[in-house]
JSON list of C-alpha atoms and ligand atoms in Angstrom, two decimals:
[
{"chain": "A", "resi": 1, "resn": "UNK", "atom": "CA", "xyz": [53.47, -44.04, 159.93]},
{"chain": "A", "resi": 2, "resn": "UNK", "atom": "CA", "xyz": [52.41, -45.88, 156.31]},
{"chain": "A", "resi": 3, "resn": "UNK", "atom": "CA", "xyz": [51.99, -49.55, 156.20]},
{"chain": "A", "resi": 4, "resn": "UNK", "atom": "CA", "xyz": [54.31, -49.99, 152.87]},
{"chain": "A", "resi": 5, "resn": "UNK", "atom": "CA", "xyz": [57.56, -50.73, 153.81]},
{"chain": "A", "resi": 6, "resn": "UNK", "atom": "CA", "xyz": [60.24, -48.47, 154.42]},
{"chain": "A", "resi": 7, "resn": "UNK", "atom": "CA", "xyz": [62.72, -49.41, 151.61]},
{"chain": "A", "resi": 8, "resn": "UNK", "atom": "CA", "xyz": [64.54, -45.07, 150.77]},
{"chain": "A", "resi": 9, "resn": "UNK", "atom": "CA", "xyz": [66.66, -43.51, 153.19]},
{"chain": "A", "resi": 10, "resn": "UNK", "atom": "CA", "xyz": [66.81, -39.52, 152.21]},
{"chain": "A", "resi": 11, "resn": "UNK", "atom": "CA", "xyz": [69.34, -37.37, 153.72]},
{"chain": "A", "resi": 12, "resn": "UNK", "atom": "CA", "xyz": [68.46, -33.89, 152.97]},
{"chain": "A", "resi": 13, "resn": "UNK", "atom": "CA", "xyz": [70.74, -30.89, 154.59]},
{"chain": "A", "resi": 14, "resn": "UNK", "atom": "CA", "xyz": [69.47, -27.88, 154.92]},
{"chain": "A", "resi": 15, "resn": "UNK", "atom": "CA", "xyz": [69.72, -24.35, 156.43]},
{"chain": "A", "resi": 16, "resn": "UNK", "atom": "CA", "xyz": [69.11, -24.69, 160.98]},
{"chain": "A", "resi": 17, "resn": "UNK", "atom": "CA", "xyz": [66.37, -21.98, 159.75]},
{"chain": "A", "resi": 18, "resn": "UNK", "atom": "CA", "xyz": [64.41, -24.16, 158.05]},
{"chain": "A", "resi": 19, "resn": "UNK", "atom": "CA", "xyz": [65.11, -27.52, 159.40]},
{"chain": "A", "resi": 20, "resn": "UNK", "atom": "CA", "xyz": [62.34, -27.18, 162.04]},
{"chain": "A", "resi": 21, "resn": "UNK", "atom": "CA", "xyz": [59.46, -25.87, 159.92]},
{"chain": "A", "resi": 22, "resn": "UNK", "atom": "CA", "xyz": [60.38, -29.14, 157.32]},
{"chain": "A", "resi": 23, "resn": "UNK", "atom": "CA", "xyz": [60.12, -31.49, 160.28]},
{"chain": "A", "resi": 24, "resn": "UNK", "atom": "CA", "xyz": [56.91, -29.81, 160.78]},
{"chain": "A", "resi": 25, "resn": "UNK", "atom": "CA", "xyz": [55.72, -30.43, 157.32]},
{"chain": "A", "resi": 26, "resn": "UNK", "atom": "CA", "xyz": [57.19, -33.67, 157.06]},
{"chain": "A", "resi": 27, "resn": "UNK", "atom": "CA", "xyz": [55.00, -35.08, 160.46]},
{"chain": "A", "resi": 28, "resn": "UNK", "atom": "CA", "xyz": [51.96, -33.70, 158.87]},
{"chain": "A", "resi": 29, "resn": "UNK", "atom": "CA", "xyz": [52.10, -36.46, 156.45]},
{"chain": "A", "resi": 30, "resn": "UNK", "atom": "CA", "xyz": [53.04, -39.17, 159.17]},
{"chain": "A", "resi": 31, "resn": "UNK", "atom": "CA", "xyz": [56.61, -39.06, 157.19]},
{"chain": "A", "resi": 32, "resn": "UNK", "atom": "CA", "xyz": [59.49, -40.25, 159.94]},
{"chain": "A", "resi": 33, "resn": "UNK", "atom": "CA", "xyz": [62.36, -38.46, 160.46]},
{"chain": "A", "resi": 34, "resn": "UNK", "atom": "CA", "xyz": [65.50, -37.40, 162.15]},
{"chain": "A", "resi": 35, "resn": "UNK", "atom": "CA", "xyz": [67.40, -34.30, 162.76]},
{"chain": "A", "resi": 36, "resn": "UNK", "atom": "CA", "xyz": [71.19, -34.15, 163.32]},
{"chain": "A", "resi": 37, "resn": "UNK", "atom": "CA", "xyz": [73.35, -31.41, 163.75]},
{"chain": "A", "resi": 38, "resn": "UNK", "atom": "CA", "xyz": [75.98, -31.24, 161.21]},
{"chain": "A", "resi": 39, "resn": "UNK", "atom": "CA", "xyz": [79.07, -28.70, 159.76]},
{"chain": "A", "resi": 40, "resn": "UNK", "atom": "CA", "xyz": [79.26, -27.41, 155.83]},
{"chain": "A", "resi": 41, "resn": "UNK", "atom": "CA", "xyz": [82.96, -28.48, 154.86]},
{"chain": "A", "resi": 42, "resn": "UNK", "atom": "CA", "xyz": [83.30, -25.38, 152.97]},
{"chain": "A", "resi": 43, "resn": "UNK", "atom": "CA", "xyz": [81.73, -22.83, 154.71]},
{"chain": "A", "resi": 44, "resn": "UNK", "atom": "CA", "xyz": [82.42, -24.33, 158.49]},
{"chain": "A", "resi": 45, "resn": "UNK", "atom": "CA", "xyz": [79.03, -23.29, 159.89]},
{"chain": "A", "resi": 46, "resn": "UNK", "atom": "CA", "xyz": [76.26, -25.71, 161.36]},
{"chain": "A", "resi": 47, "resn": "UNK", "atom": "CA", "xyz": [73.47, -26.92, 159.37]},
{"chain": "A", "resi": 48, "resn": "UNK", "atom": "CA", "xyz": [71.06, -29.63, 159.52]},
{"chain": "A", "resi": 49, "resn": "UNK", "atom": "CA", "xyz": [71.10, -33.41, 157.88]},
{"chain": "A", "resi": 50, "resn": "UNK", "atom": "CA", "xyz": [67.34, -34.91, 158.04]},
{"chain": "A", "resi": 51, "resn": "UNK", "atom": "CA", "xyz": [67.00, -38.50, 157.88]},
{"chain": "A", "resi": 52, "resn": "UNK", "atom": "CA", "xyz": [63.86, -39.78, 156.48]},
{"chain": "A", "resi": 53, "resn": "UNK", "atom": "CA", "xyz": [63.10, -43.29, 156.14]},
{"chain": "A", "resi": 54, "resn": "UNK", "atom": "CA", "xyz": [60.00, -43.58, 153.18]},
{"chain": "A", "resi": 55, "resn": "UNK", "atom": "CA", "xyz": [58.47, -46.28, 150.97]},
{"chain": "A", "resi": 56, "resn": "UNK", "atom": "CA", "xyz": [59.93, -45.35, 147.56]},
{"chain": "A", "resi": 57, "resn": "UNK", "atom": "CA", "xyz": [56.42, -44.47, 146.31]},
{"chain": "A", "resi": 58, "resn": "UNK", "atom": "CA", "xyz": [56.61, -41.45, 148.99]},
{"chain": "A", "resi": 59, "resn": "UNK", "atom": "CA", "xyz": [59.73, -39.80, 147.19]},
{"chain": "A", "resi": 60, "resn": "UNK", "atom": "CA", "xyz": [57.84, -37.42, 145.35]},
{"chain": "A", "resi": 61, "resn": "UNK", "atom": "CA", "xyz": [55.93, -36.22, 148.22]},
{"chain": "A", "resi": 62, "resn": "UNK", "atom": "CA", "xyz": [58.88, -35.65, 150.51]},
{"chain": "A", "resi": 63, "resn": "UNK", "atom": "CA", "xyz": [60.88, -34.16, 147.34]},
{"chain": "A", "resi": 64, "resn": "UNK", "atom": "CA", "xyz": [57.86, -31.35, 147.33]},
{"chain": "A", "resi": 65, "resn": "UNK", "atom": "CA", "xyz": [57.99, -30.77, 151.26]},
{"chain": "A", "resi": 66, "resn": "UNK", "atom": "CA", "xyz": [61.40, -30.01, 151.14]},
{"chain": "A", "resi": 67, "resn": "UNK", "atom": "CA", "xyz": [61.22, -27.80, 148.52]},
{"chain": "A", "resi": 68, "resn": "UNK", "atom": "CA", "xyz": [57.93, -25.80, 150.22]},
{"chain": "A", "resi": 69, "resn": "UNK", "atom": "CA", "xyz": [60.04, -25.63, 153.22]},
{"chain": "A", "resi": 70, "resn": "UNK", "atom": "CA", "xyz": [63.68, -24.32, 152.48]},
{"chain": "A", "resi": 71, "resn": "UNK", "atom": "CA", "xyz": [64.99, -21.72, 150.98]},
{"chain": "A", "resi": 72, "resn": "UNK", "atom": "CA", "xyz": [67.85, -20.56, 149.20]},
{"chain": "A", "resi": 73, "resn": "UNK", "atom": "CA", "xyz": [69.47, -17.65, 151.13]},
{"chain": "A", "resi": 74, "resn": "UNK", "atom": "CA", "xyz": [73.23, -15.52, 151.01]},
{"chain": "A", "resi": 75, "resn": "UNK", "atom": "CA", "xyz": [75.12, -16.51, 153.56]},
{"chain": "A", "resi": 76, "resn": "UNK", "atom": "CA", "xyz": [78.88, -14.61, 154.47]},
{"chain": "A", "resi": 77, "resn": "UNK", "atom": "CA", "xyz": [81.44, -16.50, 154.38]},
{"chain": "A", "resi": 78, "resn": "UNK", "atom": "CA", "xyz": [84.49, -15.78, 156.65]},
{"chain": "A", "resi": 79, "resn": "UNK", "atom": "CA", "xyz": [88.37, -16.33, 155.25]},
{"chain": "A", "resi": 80, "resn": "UNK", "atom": "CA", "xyz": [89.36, -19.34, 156.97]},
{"chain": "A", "resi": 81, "resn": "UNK", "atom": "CA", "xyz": [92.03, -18.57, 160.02]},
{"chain": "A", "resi": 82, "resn": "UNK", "atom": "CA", "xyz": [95.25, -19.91, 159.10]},
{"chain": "A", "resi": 83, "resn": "UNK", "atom": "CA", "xyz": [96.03, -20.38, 162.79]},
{"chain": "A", "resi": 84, "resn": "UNK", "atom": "CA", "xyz": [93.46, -22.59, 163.03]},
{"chain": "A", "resi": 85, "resn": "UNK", "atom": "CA", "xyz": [94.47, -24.55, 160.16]},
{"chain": "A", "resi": 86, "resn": "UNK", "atom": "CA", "xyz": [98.07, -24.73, 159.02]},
{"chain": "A", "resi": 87, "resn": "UNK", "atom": "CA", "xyz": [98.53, -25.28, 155.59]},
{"chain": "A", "resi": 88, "resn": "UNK", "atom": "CA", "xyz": [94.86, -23.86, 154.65]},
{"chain": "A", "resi": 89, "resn": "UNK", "atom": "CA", "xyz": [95.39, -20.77, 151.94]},
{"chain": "A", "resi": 90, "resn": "UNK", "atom": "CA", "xyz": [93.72, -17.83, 153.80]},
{"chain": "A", "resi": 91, "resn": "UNK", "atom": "CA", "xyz": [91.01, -16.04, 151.97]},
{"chain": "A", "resi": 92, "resn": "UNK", "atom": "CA", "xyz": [91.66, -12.07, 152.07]},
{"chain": "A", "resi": 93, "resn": "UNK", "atom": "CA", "xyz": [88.26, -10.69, 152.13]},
{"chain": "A", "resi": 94, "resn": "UNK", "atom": "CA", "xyz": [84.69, -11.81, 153.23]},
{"chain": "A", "resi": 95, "resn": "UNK", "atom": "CA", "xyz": [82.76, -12.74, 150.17]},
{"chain": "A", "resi": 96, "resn": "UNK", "atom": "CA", "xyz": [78.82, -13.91, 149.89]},
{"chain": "A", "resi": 97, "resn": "UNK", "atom": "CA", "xyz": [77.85, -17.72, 148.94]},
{"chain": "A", "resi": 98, "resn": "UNK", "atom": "CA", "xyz": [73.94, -19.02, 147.68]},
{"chain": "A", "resi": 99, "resn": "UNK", "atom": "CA", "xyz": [73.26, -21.48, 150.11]},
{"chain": "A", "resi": 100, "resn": "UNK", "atom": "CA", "xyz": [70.46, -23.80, 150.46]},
{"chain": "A", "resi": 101, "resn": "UNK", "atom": "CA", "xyz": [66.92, -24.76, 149.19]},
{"chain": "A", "resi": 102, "resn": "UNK", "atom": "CA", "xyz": [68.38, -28.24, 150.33]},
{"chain": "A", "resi": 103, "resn": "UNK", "atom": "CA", "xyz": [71.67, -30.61, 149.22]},
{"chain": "A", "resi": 104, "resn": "UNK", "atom": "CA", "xyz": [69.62, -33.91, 148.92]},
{"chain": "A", "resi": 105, "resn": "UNK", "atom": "CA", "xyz": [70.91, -37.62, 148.78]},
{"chain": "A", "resi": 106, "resn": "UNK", "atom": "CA", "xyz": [68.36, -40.81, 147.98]},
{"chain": "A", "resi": 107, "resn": "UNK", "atom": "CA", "xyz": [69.37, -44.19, 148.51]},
{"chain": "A", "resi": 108, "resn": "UNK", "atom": "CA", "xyz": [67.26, -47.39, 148.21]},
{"chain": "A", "resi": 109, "resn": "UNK", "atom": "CA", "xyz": [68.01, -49.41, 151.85]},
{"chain": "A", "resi": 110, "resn": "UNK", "atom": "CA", "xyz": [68.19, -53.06, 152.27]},
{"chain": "A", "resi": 111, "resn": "UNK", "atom": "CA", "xyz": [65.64, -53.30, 155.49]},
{"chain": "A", "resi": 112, "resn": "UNK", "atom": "CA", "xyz": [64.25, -51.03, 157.84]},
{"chain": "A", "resi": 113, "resn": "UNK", "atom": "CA", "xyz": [63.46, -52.61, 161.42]},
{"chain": "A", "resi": 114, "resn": "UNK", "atom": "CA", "xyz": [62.14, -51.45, 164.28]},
{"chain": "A", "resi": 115, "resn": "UNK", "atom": "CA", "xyz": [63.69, -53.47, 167.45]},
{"chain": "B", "resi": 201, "resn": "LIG", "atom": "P1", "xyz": [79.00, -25.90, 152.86]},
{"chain": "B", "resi": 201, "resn": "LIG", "atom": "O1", "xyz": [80.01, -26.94, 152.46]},
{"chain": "B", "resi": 201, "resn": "LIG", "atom": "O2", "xyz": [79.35, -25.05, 154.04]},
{"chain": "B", "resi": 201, "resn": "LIG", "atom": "O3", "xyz": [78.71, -25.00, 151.57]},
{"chain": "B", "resi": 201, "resn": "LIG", "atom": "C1", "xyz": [77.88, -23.87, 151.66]},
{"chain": "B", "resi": 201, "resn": "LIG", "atom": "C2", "xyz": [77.70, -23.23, 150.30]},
{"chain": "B", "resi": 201, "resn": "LIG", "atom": "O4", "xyz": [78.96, -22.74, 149.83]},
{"chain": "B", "resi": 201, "resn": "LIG", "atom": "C3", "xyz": [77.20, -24.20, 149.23]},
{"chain": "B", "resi": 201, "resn": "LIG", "atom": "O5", "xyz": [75.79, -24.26, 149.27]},
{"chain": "B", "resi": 201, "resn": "LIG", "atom": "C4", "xyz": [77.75, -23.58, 147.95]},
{"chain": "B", "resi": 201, "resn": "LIG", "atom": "O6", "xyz": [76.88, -22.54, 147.48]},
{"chain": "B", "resi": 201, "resn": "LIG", "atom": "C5", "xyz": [79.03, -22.90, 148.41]},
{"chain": "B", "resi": 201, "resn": "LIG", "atom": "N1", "xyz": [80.20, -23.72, 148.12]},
{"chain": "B", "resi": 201, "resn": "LIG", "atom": "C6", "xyz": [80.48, -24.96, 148.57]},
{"chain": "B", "resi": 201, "resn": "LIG", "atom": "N2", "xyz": [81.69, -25.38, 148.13]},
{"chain": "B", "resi": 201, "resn": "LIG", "atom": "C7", "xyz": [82.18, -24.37, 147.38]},
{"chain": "B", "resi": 201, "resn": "LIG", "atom": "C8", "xyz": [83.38, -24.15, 146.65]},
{"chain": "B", "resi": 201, "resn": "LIG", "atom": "N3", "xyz": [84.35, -25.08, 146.60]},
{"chain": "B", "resi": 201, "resn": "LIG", "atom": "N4", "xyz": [83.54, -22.96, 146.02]},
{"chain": "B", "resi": 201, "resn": "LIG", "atom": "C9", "xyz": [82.60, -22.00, 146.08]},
{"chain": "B", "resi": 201, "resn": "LIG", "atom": "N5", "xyz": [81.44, -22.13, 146.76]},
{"chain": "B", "resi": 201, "resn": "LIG", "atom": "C10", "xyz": [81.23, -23.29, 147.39]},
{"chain": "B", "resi": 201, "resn": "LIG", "atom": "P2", "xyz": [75.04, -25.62, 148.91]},
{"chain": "B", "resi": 201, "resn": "LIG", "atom": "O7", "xyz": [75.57, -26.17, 147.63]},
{"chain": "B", "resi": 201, "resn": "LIG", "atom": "O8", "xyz": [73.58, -25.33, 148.99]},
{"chain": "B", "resi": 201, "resn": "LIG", "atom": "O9", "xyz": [75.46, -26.65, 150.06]},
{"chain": "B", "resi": 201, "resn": "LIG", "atom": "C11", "xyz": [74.95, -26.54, 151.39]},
{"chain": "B", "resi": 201, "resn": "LIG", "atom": "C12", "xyz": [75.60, -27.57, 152.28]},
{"chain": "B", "resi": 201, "resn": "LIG", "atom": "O10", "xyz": [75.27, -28.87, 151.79]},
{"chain": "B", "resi": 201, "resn": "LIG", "atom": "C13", "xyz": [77.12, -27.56, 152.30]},
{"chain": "B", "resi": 201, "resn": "LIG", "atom": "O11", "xyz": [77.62, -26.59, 153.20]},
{"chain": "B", "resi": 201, "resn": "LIG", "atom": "C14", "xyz": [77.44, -28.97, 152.74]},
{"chain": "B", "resi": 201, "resn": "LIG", "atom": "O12", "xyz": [77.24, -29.11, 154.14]},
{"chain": "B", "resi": 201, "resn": "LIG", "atom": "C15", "xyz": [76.36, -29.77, 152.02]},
{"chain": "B", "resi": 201, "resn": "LIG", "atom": "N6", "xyz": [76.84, -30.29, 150.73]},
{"chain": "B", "resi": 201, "resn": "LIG", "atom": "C16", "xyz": [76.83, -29.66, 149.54]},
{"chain": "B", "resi": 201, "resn": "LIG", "atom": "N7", "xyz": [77.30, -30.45, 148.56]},
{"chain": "B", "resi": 201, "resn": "LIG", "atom": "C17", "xyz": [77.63, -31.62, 149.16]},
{"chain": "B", "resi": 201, "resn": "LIG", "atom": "C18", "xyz": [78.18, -32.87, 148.67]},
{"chain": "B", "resi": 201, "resn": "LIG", "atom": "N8", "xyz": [78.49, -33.07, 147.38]},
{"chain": "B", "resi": 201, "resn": "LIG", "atom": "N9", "xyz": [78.40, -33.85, 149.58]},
{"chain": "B", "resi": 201, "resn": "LIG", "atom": "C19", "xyz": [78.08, -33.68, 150.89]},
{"chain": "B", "resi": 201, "resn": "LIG", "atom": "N10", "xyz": [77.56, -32.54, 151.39]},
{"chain": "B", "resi": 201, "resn": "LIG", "atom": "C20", "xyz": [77.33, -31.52, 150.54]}
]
């Protein structure tokens, strides 16, 4: 792990396919991180939200492991089931969506600690 101090907190969510392979490429270059499982509000399937704690000067470096490491793909999506949620418009046929390289969110963070 680097000596600077953690002071970033990137949440980048990504496809399960390549969620793996980034952690991979992010512990390579002693970069910390996180995976948890998450759901895409639109199309209802899992993906993945990586947390990665980082000394600001390390943003460009995890920005360029991210992109080396997911992809953009078509993914179906299925009309929602109106059964399942009342109220919800359903959509008549199955139609492809571009999903992915990665949906990523940076925010400067007030302390890291280790207890
Ligand atoms: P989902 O919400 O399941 O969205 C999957 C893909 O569906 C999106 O890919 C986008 O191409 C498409 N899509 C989303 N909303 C749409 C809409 N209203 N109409 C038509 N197509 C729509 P990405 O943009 O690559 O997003 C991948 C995943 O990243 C999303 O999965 C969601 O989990 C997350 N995400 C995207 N934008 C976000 C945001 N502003 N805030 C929080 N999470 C976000």
């Amino acid at each position: 792990m680097s000596v600077q101090a953690i002071d970033t907190l990137v949440m980048a969510i990504v496809q399960d396919e390549d969620a793996d392979e980034l952690l991979v490429g992010l512990r390579g270059e002693q970069v910390g991180a996180t995976k948890i499982g998450s759901t895409g509000g639109f199309l209802r399937t899992g993906n993945s939200t990586i947390m990665i704690g980082i000394p600001a000067v390390r943003l460009g470096l995890v920005h360029g492991i991210i992109r080396q490491h997911c992809r953009r793909r078509t993914q179906l999506a299925l009309p929602y089931s109106t059964a399942l949620e009342p109220g919800l418009l359903a959509i008549p046929e199955n139609f492809e969506v571009e999903v992915g390289g990665a949906i990523v969110f940076t925010r400067r963070i007030e302390r890291f600690i280790q207890l």
